[in-house]
Amino acid sequence: MNNTEIFNKALEVIPGGVNSPVRAFLSVGGNPRFIEKASGAYMWDIEGKKYIDYVGSWGPAILGHAHPEVIKAVSESIKKGLSFGTPTKGEVDLAKILVSRIPSIDKIRLVNSGTEATMTAIRLARGYTKKNKIVKFEGCYHGHSDSLLVKAGSGLLTLGNPSSSGVPESFVNDTITLQYNNSSIVEEAFYKYGTDIACIIVEPIAGNMNMIKPKKEFLESLRFITTKYHSLLIFDEVMTGFRVGPQGAQGIFNISPDITTLAKVIGGGMPIGAIGGKKEIMKHLSPEGTVYQAGTLSGNPVAVAAGIKTLELIDEKDFYINLSNKTKKLTEGLQKIAKSMNLKVTSDYQGGLFGLYFCEKIPTSFEEASKCNHEMFKQFFNSMLNKGVYLSPSPFEAGFVSSAHTDEIIEQTLSIAEDSFKEIN
Ligand SMILES: *Cc1c(COP(=O)(O)O)cnc(C)c1O
């Protein structure tokens, strides 16, 4: 069967033919590729076509796909059983690794996804502060729980709108959605609603509106204002955790949040999520405290085994220097080629995360990212895909480089990109 045939079958039995919306290729046209297997920097679809992969399962595959040592750790774990519904030693080992690597985390709870982690973080912030409202930023994605599916209104400080049907108006009233990188609007919001704001949740480097870096002063202002108003600062590092650096974005900007959410890399490709923070806050989670949270498969032994092995392997000396050099080579290369053809394309990166923007200047907010040339991105994406390079299928998604992307693979990518840029120019 080819990709189109199986997609048509998928459409009959799965809404939209996919189990997560961005996989449907709606932003880029055409049918999604059904991937059969992946190894290192490569994926193969069911037609046997090979791709250099720059999505990496949306972040987890920081060591490349199917790293032999991760596969071995998972295989050994599987032989002992898949799930017990009891505590296991592996969970304690993984928790200890995470607590030791990220200074702002004293205690951590494992869940099954990033969505669960952020949903729990919000409840914990509300339970701890006894306040109701939350602040988030336009273009940041924090999973698909009700409170977090609210987009900005028409004005900078007008009430937001649900970004999904099925989200009640009452949730919208408690979620304030502001512009990223705009400290003064945050100040205004706190001036108006501060006494009832439980937390700010933010992607400390945004990776879900393409990659958008924060201004350092912006993150510092969030730390300052939440402290001043006795609200909590939540860094959603589901994407950036162990991807942009060994201590996530908080290590890069040297800012200590009250709560951190993690997922993706810490599961090494298996389903996992985590909420960590100060002891004083974490003790409010059940069964120690009164903020309820639970999960049948939480801390699943197989996922934990994959996570521990991945975290061990990325702890090797110079891992992030080498990873950054690869991403730098790719993004600077792309920028140089585009420039030589007078195309308005630019790029940015941090660690193994990158942004490729079809606009003149690197965007600093969702609004700016929205003004890039999405039509040109679409053409570039499809040309690259045909030539065997798999980029994120949306202009609002970031790109991912793994340690398995060799210099040679990156050079090959750049030469393909040169052809694709020529084709669309
Ligand atoms: C991916 C992501 C999530 C959601 O994680 P899931 O595991 O897909 O539920 C939340 N926050 C950020 C920043 C993410 O990138």
XYZ file of C-alpha atoms and ligand atoms in Angstrom:
440
model
C 0.000 0.000 0.000
C 1.226 3.522 -0.634
C 0.903 6.573 1.610
C -2.183 7.871 -0.180
C -4.035 4.563 -0.050
C -3.395 4.082 3.644
C -4.309 7.704 4.388
C -7.635 7.187 2.629
C -8.215 4.104 4.791
C -7.176 6.105 7.863
C -9.739 8.798 7.048
C -12.472 6.153 7.293
C -11.613 5.101 10.851
C -9.667 7.942 12.496
C -10.870 11.586 12.655
C -8.791 13.412 10.046
C -6.800 10.223 9.537
C -4.291 11.033 12.278
C -3.928 10.790 16.049
C -2.524 14.310 16.481
C -3.543 17.243 14.250
C -0.203 18.534 12.935
C 0.514 15.093 11.446
C -2.273 15.681 8.938
C -0.145 18.045 6.797
C -2.985 20.621 6.723
C -0.510 23.540 6.671
C 1.559 22.156 3.823
C -0.930 20.278 1.649
C -0.646 16.713 0.404
C -0.934 13.516 2.389
C 1.088 12.589 5.451
C 3.850 10.014 5.153
C 3.214 6.811 7.073
C 6.515 5.975 8.715
C 7.438 2.342 9.084
C 10.788 2.560 10.815
C 13.488 4.977 11.870
C 17.122 4.752 12.819
C 19.604 7.484 13.735
C 18.874 10.588 11.653
C 16.704 8.691 9.157
C 13.083 7.582 8.760
C 11.585 5.316 6.101
C 7.954 5.481 4.991
C 5.818 2.494 3.991
C 6.776 3.030 0.347
C 10.406 2.503 1.369
C 11.372 6.150 0.784
C 14.157 7.369 3.060
C 14.139 10.779 4.760
C 16.648 12.762 6.782
C 14.462 13.595 9.775
C 14.428 17.043 11.414
C 11.355 16.418 13.568
C 12.702 13.692 15.841
C 9.239 12.680 17.037
C 8.738 16.377 17.947
C 11.657 16.418 20.322
C 12.266 13.134 22.137
C 14.756 11.692 19.631
C 17.730 13.771 20.787
C 20.055 10.788 20.317
C 18.522 10.007 16.945
C 15.972 7.247 16.479
C 16.337 3.791 18.002
C 19.675 4.392 19.719
C 21.032 0.853 20.332
C 21.602 1.429 24.046
C 18.112 2.853 24.581
C 16.605 -0.055 22.656
C 18.606 -2.447 24.825
C 17.422 -0.795 28.061
C 13.813 -0.934 26.858
C 14.115 -4.580 25.758
C 15.517 -5.608 29.131
C 12.742 -3.752 30.919
C 10.021 -5.291 28.751
C 11.117 -8.801 29.664
C 10.323 -8.045 33.309
C 6.745 -6.974 32.618
C 5.021 -3.958 31.122
C 3.220 -2.321 34.034
C 2.608 -3.138 37.681
C 0.561 -0.272 39.113
C 2.955 -0.234 42.051
C 6.011 1.898 42.717
C 9.236 0.715 41.061
C 12.903 1.513 41.767
C 13.343 2.905 38.252
C 10.939 5.756 39.019
C 13.045 6.742 42.011
C 16.216 6.558 39.901
C 14.711 8.766 37.191
C 13.396 11.237 39.786
C 16.856 11.408 41.380
C 18.509 12.115 38.028
C 16.035 14.905 37.229
C 16.303 16.460 40.694
C 20.106 16.384 40.519
C 20.271 17.886 37.022
C 17.789 20.770 37.413
C 18.510 22.937 40.459
C 14.983 24.426 40.715
C 13.489 20.937 41.153
C 13.499 19.405 44.667
C 10.725 16.909 44.059
C 9.118 15.548 40.931
C 5.978 13.627 39.932
C 5.905 11.473 36.790
C 2.884 11.427 34.471
C 2.267 10.162 30.933
C 2.446 13.244 28.700
C 3.263 16.917 28.519
C -0.444 17.732 28.556
C -0.897 15.961 31.870
C 2.158 17.703 33.292
C 0.958 21.239 32.460
C -2.627 20.500 33.497
C -1.369 19.295 36.869
C 1.044 22.224 37.203
C -1.866 24.654 36.789
C -3.986 22.834 39.366
C -1.047 22.743 41.751
C -0.451 26.489 41.316
C -4.123 27.192 41.964
C -4.232 24.870 44.963
C -1.071 26.305 46.443
C -1.875 30.004 45.946
C -5.653 29.673 46.414
C -6.085 31.969 43.396
C -7.923 31.267 40.140
C -6.573 33.128 37.139
C -3.641 32.065 35.021
C -1.508 34.007 32.559
C -0.213 32.457 29.345
C 1.211 33.788 26.091
C -0.107 33.835 22.547
C 1.662 31.202 20.436
C 2.907 29.148 23.383
C 1.467 25.636 23.483
C 0.989 23.839 26.755
C -0.963 20.768 25.709
C -4.706 20.471 25.200
C -6.366 20.859 28.612
C -9.312 23.288 28.795
C -7.685 26.197 30.675
C -4.772 26.257 28.262
C -6.737 26.276 25.005
C -7.422 29.988 25.094
C -6.081 32.422 22.533
C -5.711 36.170 22.808
C -8.602 38.527 22.134
C -8.471 41.376 19.633
C -6.870 43.905 21.989
C -3.685 43.432 24.018
C -5.579 43.061 27.260
C -9.083 42.125 26.165
C -10.637 38.829 27.178
C -9.440 35.840 25.158
C -11.383 33.284 23.112
C -11.351 29.503 23.284
C -8.986 28.094 20.647
C -11.130 24.949 20.505
C -14.833 24.348 20.587
C -15.898 22.501 23.694
C -13.963 24.816 25.992
C -16.517 26.571 28.257
C -16.566 30.378 28.477
C -16.006 30.063 32.220
C -12.483 28.732 31.553
C -11.750 31.630 29.227
C -12.579 34.078 31.993
C -9.801 32.691 34.145
C -7.113 32.493 31.452
C -5.372 35.723 30.475
C -3.500 35.415 27.169
C -0.800 38.018 26.529
C 1.811 38.835 23.903
C 5.144 36.996 24.219
C 8.188 39.153 24.956
C 6.007 42.076 26.096
C 6.774 42.808 29.766
C 4.706 45.965 30.053
C 1.480 44.184 29.113
C 2.224 41.585 31.804
C 2.665 44.394 34.311
C -0.665 45.873 33.258
C -2.400 42.512 33.639
C -1.011 42.081 37.144
C -1.948 45.635 38.037
C -5.526 44.825 37.061
C -5.924 41.178 38.174
C -2.766 40.453 40.202
C -4.430 39.551 43.484
C -6.234 36.652 41.761
C -3.437 35.372 39.459
C -2.260 31.904 40.523
C 0.549 31.608 38.002
C 2.224 32.525 34.772
C 2.910 29.572 32.480
C 5.430 30.173 29.707
C 7.640 28.333 27.247
C 10.962 29.871 28.318
C 12.119 29.407 24.726
C 9.000 29.058 22.600
C 8.987 26.081 20.263
C 5.374 25.900 19.160
C 5.109 29.098 17.076
C 8.277 28.187 15.220
C 11.241 28.703 17.597
C 11.053 32.071 19.296
C 13.562 33.142 21.896
C 12.574 35.292 24.847
C 14.362 38.499 25.663
C 16.238 37.854 28.900
C 14.547 40.916 30.466
C 11.156 39.445 29.578
C 11.788 36.238 31.534
C 13.315 38.266 34.372
C 10.236 40.474 34.516
C 8.034 37.369 34.815
C 10.145 36.127 37.726
C 9.972 39.547 39.380
C 6.254 40.144 39.017
C 5.146 36.653 40.100
C 7.264 36.960 43.240
C 5.855 40.407 43.961
C 2.236 39.218 43.685
C 2.746 35.799 45.376
C 1.929 33.996 42.141
C 3.928 31.075 40.801
C 6.134 31.020 37.721
C 5.777 27.825 35.681
C 8.369 27.102 33.008
C 6.907 24.663 30.531
C 10.104 22.933 29.435
C 8.327 19.973 27.838
C 10.085 20.847 24.591
C 13.171 22.715 25.810
C 14.058 20.424 28.726
C 17.356 18.640 27.868
C 17.009 19.845 24.267
C 18.375 23.395 24.367
C 20.914 22.642 27.101
C 21.607 20.378 30.090
C 19.352 22.412 32.398
C 16.825 23.490 29.811
C 16.092 27.148 29.110
C 16.195 27.971 32.836
C 19.878 27.057 32.859
C 20.580 29.263 29.851
C 18.821 32.315 31.281
C 19.744 31.527 34.869
C 16.190 31.954 36.126
C 14.667 29.656 38.702
C 10.939 28.953 38.155
C 8.687 27.668 40.944
C 7.401 24.756 38.867
C 8.895 23.074 35.792
C 7.064 20.739 33.438
C 8.998 18.190 31.402
C 8.249 15.426 28.862
C 9.591 14.512 25.384
C 13.388 13.980 25.888
C 12.992 12.586 29.422
C 11.065 9.609 28.004
C 13.526 8.902 25.195
C 10.631 8.245 22.797
C 8.266 6.542 25.250
C 5.190 8.304 26.725
C 6.126 10.295 29.825
C 5.735 13.694 31.468
C 6.788 15.270 34.764
C 6.020 18.162 37.119
C 8.799 19.277 39.419
C 9.447 22.153 41.777
C 10.217 23.371 45.233
C 9.473 20.996 48.122
C 7.196 23.561 49.712
C 4.987 23.566 46.592
C 5.258 19.901 45.577
C 4.078 18.720 48.997
C 0.609 19.947 48.069
C 0.199 17.111 45.537
C -1.765 14.052 46.612
C -1.256 11.805 48.537
C 0.916 14.201 50.581
C -1.355 17.183 49.990
C -4.828 18.062 48.798
C -4.227 18.786 45.085
C -5.424 15.620 43.398
C -3.396 13.919 40.676
C -3.142 10.276 39.662
C -2.364 7.932 36.747
C -2.703 4.190 36.089
C 0.387 4.086 33.898
C 2.308 6.966 35.521
C 6.008 6.212 35.856
C 5.621 3.229 33.546
C 8.701 1.003 33.958
C 9.432 0.721 30.225
C 9.150 4.495 29.678
C 11.295 5.100 32.735
C 13.984 2.710 31.444
C 14.100 4.580 28.115
C 14.258 7.911 29.939
C 17.051 6.925 32.314
C 19.220 5.541 29.500
C 18.637 8.642 27.358
C 19.525 10.975 30.228
C 22.672 8.930 30.942
C 23.797 9.123 27.326
C 23.252 12.874 26.976
C 25.250 13.473 30.148
C 28.480 12.673 28.316
C 31.084 15.437 28.149
C 30.582 18.058 25.422
C 27.252 16.526 24.319
C 25.546 19.921 24.048
C 28.569 21.641 22.499
C 28.614 19.031 19.757
C 24.843 19.153 19.325
C 24.857 22.974 19.131
C 27.631 22.891 16.525
C 25.527 20.635 14.325
C 22.468 22.858 14.618
C 24.620 25.923 13.983
C 26.100 24.382 10.854
C 22.631 23.555 9.538
C 20.946 26.877 10.312
C 23.847 29.092 9.257
C 24.187 27.037 6.092
C 20.502 27.447 5.240
C 20.694 31.171 5.915
C 23.779 31.599 3.741
C 22.240 29.775 0.777
C 19.001 31.759 1.053
C 20.931 35.016 1.285
C 22.985 34.230 -1.808
C 19.687 33.963 -3.684
C 18.258 37.110 -2.130
C 15.490 35.165 -0.424
C 13.948 36.630 2.705
C 14.760 33.674 4.920
C 16.518 33.666 8.248
C 17.179 31.254 11.097
C 18.015 30.864 14.757
C 18.892 27.979 17.057
C 19.618 26.893 20.604
C 21.149 23.498 21.352
C 19.266 20.950 19.250
C 16.283 23.217 18.512
C 16.040 25.546 15.523
C 13.800 27.987 13.719
C 13.740 28.580 9.976
C 11.752 31.696 9.168
C 10.540 32.801 5.770
C 10.809 36.453 6.702
C 13.515 39.086 6.884
C 13.911 39.327 10.644
C 13.760 36.685 13.357
C 10.244 36.974 14.862
C 9.832 37.769 18.558
C 6.118 37.052 18.937
C 3.282 35.024 17.432
C 2.105 38.148 15.648
C 5.463 38.539 13.918
C 5.708 34.824 13.137
C 2.267 35.038 11.516
C 3.544 37.634 9.060
C 6.227 35.353 7.571
C 5.772 34.000 4.050
C 3.858 30.789 4.719
C 3.262 30.110 1.026
C 6.995 30.042 0.389
C 7.538 27.781 3.396
C 4.934 25.407 2.023
C 6.700 25.178 -1.342
C 10.076 24.715 0.334
C 8.701 22.032 2.667
C 7.224 20.010 -0.199
C 10.318 20.329 -2.355
C 12.527 19.163 0.559
C 10.145 16.299 1.333
C 10.255 15.094 -2.277
C 14.042 15.173 -2.156
C 14.128 13.174 1.096
C 14.352 15.774 3.875
C 11.567 15.660 6.461
C 11.013 19.097 8.050
C 8.238 20.008 10.514
C 5.068 20.186 8.407
C 4.020 23.661 9.591
C 5.554 27.150 9.555
C 4.612 27.375 13.245
C 6.732 24.434 14.342
C 10.399 24.322 15.249
C 13.041 21.971 13.871
C 15.021 19.344 15.758
C 18.600 18.144 15.322
C 19.928 15.022 17.051
C 23.391 13.785 17.928
C 22.950 11.236 15.112
C 22.973 14.007 12.480
C 26.571 13.781 11.253
C 28.362 16.635 9.486
C 27.981 14.653 6.299
C 24.193 14.360 6.730
C 23.966 18.091 7.393
C 26.059 18.896 4.321
C 23.815 16.656 2.256
C 20.780 18.471 3.679
C 22.285 21.832 2.713
C 22.951 20.722 -0.822
C 19.346 19.485 -1.141
C 18.152 22.780 0.367
C 20.099 24.703 -2.260
C 18.227 22.823 -4.983
C 14.905 23.394 -3.219
C 15.520 27.118 -2.759
C 16.346 27.341 -6.488
C 13.193 25.451 -7.328
C 10.904 27.807 -5.404
C 12.721 31.034 -6.296
C 4.633 19.014 23.262
C 4.357 20.050 24.264
C 3.352 19.910 25.230
C 2.377 18.763 25.209
O 3.005 17.545 25.421
P 2.237 16.191 24.973
O 3.159 15.108 25.453
O 2.106 16.277 23.494
O 0.934 16.188 25.657
C 3.232 20.857 26.220
N 4.056 21.903 26.255
C 5.028 22.097 25.345
C 5.915 23.273 25.457
C 5.198 21.189 24.311
O 6.138 21.408 23.384
